[in-house]
XYZ file of C-alpha atoms in Angstrom:
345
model
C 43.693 -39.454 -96.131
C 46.185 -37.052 -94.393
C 44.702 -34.612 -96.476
C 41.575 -34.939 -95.423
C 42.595 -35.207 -92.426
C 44.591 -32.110 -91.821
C 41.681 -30.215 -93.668
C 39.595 -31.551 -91.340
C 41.362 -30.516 -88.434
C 41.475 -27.098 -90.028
C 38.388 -26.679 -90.234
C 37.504 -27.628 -86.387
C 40.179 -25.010 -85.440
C 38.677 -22.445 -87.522
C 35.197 -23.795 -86.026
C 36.690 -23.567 -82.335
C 38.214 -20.203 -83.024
C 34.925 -18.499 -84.442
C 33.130 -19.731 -81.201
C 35.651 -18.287 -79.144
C 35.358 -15.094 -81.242
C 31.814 -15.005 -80.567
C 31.983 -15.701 -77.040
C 34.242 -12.573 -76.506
C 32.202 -10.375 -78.325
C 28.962 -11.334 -76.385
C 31.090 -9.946 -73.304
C 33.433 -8.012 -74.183
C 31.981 -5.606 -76.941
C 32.955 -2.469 -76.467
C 31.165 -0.508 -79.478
C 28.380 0.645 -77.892
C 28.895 4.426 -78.502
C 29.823 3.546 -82.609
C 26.774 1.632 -83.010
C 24.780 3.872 -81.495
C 26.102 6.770 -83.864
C 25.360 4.656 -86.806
C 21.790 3.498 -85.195
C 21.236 7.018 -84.985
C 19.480 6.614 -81.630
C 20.166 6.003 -77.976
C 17.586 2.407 -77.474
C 16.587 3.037 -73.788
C 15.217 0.392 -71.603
C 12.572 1.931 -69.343
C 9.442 0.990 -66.888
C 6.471 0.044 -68.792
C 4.367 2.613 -66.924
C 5.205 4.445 -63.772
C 4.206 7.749 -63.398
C 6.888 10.738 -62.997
C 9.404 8.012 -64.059
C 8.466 6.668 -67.408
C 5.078 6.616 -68.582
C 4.102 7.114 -72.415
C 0.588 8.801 -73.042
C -2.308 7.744 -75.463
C -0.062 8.613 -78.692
C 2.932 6.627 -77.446
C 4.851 9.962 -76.230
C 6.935 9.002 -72.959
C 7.507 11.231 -69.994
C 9.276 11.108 -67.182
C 12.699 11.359 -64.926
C 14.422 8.435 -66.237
C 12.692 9.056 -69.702
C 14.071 12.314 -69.570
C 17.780 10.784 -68.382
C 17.746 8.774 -71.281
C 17.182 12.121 -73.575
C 20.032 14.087 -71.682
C 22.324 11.065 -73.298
C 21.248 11.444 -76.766
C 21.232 15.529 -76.601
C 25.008 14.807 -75.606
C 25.638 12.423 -78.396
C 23.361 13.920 -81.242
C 22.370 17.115 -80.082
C 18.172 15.774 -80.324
C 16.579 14.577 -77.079
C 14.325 13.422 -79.881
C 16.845 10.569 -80.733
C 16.272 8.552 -77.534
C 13.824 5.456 -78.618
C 12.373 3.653 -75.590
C 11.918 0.076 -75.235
C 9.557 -1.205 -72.154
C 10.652 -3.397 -70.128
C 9.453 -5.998 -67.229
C 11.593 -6.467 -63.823
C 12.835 -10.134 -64.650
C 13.423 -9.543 -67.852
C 15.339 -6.122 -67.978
C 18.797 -7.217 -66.996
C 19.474 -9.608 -69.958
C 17.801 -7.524 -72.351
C 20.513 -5.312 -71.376
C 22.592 -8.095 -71.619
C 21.624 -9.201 -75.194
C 22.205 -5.669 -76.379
C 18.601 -5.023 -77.189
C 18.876 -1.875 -75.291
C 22.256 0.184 -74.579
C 21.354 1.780 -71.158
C 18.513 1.080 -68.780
C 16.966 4.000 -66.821
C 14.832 2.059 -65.263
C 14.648 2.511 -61.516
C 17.076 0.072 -60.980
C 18.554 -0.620 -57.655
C 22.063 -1.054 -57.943
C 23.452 -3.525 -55.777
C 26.834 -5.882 -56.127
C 25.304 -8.924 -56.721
C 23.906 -7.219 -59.753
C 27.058 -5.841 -60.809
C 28.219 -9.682 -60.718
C 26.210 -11.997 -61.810
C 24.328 -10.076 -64.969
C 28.009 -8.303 -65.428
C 26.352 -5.417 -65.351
C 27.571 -1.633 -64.392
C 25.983 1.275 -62.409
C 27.952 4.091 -64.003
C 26.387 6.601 -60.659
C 23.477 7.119 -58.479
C 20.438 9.329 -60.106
C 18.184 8.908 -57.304
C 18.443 7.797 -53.936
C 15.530 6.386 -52.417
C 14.448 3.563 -49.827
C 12.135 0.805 -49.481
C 8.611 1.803 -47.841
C 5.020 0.788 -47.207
C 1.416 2.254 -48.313
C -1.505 0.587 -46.325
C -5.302 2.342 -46.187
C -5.200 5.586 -43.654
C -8.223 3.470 -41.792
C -5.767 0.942 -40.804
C -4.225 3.831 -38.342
C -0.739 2.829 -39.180
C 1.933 4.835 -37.789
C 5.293 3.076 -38.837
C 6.242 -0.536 -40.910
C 6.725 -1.579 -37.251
C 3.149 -1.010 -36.446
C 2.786 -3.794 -39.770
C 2.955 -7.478 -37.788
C 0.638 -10.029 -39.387
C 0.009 -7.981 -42.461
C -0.739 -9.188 -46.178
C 1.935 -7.459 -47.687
C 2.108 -7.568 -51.838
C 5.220 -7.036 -53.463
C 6.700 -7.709 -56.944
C 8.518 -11.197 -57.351
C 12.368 -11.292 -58.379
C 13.308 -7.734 -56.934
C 15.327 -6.425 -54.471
C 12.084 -5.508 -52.841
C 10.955 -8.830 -51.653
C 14.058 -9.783 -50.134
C 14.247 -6.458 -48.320
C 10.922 -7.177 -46.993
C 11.717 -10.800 -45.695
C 14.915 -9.190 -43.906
C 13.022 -6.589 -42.158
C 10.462 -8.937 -40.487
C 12.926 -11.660 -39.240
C 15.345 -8.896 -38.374
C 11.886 -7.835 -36.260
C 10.716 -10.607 -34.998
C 7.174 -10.310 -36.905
C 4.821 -12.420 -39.097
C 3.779 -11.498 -42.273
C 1.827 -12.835 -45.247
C 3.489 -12.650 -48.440
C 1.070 -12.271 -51.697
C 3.625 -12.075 -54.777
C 2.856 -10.958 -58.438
C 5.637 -10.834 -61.200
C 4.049 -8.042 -62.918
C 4.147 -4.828 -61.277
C 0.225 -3.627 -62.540
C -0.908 -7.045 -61.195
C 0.896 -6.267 -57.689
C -1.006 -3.043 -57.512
C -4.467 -4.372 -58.892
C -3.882 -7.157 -55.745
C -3.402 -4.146 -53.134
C -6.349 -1.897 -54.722
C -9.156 -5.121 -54.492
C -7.617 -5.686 -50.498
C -6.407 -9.543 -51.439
C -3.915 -7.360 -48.902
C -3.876 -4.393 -47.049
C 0.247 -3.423 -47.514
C 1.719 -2.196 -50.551
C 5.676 -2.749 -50.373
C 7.766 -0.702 -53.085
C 10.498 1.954 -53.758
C 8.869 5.323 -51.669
C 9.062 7.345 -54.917
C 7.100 3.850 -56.439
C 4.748 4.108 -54.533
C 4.201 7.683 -54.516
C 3.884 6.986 -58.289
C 1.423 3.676 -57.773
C -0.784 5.847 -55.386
C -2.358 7.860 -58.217
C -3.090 4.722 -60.061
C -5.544 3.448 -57.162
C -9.241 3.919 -57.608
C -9.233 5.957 -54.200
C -5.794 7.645 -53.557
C -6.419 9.814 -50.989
C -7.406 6.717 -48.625
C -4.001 5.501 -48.778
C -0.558 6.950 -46.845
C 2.910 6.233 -47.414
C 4.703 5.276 -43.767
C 7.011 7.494 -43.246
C 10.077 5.353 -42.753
C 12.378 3.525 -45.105
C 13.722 0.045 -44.522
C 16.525 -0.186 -46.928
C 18.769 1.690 -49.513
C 17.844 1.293 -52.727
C 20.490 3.468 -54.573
C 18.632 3.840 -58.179
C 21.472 4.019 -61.492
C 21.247 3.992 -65.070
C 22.651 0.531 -65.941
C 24.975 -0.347 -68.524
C 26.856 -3.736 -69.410
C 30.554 -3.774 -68.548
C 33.854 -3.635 -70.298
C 32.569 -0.758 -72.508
C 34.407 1.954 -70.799
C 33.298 4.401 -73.231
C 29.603 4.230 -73.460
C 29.859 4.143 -69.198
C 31.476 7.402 -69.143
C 29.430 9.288 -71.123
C 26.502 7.899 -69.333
C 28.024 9.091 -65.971
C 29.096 12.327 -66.785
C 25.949 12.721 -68.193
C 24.649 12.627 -65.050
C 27.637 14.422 -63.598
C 27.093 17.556 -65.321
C 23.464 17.986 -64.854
C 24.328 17.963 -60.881
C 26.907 20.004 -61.128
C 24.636 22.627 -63.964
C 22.495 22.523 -60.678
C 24.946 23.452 -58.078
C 26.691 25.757 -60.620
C 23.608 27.731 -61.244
C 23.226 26.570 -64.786
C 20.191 25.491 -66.371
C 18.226 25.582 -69.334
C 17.317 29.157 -69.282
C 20.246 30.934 -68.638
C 23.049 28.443 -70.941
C 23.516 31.219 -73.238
C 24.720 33.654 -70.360
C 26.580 30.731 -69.432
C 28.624 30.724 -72.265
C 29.512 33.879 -72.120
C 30.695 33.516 -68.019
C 34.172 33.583 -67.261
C 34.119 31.443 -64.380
C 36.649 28.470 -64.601
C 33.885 26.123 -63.109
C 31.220 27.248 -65.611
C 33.684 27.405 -68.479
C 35.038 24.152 -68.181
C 31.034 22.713 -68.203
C 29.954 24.630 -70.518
C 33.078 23.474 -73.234
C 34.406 27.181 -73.560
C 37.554 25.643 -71.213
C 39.230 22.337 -71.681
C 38.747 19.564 -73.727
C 36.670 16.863 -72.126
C 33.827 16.585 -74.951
C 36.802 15.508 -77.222
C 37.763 13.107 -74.336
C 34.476 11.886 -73.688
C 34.424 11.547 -77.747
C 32.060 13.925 -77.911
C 31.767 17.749 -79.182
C 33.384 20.462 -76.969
C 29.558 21.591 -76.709
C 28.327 18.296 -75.173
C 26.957 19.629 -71.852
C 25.343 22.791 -73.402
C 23.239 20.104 -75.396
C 21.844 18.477 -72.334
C 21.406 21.475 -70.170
C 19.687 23.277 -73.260
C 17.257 20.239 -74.390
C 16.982 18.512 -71.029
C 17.893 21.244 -68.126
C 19.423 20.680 -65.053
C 19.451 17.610 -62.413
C 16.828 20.024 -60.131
C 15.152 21.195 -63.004
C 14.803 17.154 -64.658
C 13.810 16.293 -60.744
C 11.051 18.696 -60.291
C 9.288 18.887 -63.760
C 8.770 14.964 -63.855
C 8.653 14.221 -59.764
C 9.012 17.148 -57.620
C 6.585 19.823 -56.470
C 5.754 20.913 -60.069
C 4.658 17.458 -61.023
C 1.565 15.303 -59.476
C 3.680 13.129 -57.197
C 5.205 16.465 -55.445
C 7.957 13.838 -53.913
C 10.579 16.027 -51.412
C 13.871 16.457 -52.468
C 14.776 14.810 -49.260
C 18.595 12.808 -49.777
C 18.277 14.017 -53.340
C 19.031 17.595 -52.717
C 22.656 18.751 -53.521
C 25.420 18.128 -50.446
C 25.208 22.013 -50.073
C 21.483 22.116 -49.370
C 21.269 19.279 -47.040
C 20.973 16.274 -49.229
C 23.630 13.714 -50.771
C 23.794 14.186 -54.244
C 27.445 14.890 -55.062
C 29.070 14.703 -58.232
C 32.920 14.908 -58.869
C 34.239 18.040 -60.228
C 34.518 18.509 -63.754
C 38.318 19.524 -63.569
């Protein structure tokens, strides 16, 4: 019986100490980067269709700026933009898919926000494009700011950052509004395009993005002022200090190519600069591939495949794309805007 017993008691222990194993895997694994290598891909978590931001065509081919954020990590890593694989994904449900390690980054125009940070345990490695929440109503309405916008039907998408925004800004106001919600983004828009209400609430570059989708764009304006910040980062879970510093500096050296002079045309000059800046970006100067875990080369890849942060900015939303969205914040500190990276020193 005391045999039994102790084996018994065993057993629970070893039962007990599996679970407990489990439970600190689920958060605290920290092997994204190894099984990512052994994957052989980068799985990115993107919008299921937003134009200049992630949109795939009629052969499945995706385009876009986070698209094209999410190839500037696997150049890094593999030296193949090709070997970023991207997995759609709804508002409500891209945070725990994240989460559940169905993806291993999101580039999804994601607001980051600390609430975010701690209750999905979730982390914004650094800011890829600033932006702000706006309104589009029809140009007939003769709308001249969102305070001109008091007892308006405004649609918005459920569960985001977005509709609480809005809520603040009218109580903060003192004006009525009707709200008309829609947990799927396409539904939102269909809403706004059939007038069930005559205010479109959304990121500005969103809605920049959701104007070409309407059946008439060019009867509808984007109010020129923003209520709130919506800071927009790659996400990545936490604890998993490696994977969130390659994302960053992934980032970090595109905006610094940019305010270096660098970009995908002229890396092979680059190489050849002597230039401590340059030099320590381009890998022929320190060693923080190796520290990253990476190859000396590791920027080189991204600038070659991917190009710069201006030159990722302009192709997919800028003035060589359809949306033609300003630089506006997202300009470099020296040319008037806000995006800064750290020095690669």
């Amino acid at each position: 019986m005391r045999t039994f017993r102790g084996g018994l008691l065993i057993g629970l222990a070893v039962a007990v100490l599996v679970a407990a194993l489990a439970i600190t895997y689920e958060f605290y694994d920290t092997r994204t980067l190894k099984r990512t290598v052994r994957r052989g891909e980068v799985l990115c978590g993107v919008n299921k269709g937003l134009p200049g931001f992630s949109i795939p065509d009629d052969k499945g081919n995706w385009t876009g700026f986070d698209v094209d954020f999410c190839r500037a990590v696997a150049s890094a890593i593999f030296d193949d933009p090709n070997k970023a694989k991207f997995v759609p994904l709804d508002a409500s449900e891209r945070f725990k898919e994240l989460q559940s390690r169905k993806v291993d980054i999101l580039s999804r125009n994601s607001t980051w926000s600390m609430a975010r940070e701690l209750d999905y345990d979730l982390y914004f490695p650094a800011v890829a494009y600033y932006d702000g929440e706006g309104f589009m109503v029809p140009r007939s309405r003769n709308k001249e700011t969102s305070l001109d916008l008091a007892d308006s039907k405004v649609c918005v998408q459920s569960g985001t950052t977005t509709q609480l925004n809005l809520a603040d800004y009218f109580k903060a106001n003192n004006m009525k509004y009707e709200l008309v919600k829609f947990d799927k983004l396409e539904d939102v828009v269909k809403a706004y395009d059939t007038g069930k209400c005559d205010t479109l609430t959304a990121d500005v570059s969103q809605l920049y993005a959701l104007r070409l989708n309407l059946s008439k764009p060019g009867d509808h304006m984007i109010l020129p002022d923003m209520i709130s910040k919506e800071p927009l980062a790659p996400v990545v879970r936490q604890r998993d200090d490696d994977w969130m510093m390659i994302v960053k500096w992934t980032l970090y050296a595109m905006i610094n190519a940019e305010e270096l002079g660098v970009t995908s045309q002229n890396i092979d000059e680059a190489l050849k600069s002597k230039k401590p800046e340059v030099m320590r970006l381009v890998g022929t100067e320190g060693n923080y591939g190796e520290q990253l875990g990476l190859t000396k080369d590791w920027a080189v890849r991204i600038i070659r495949h991917v190009g710069n942060y201006g030159e990722m900015y302009e192709r997919n939303i800028g003035e060589k794309s359809q949306l033609k969205i300003p630089r506006g914040m997202n300009q470099l500190w020296n040319a008037g805007g806000v995006q800064y990276a750290p020095p690669m020193r």
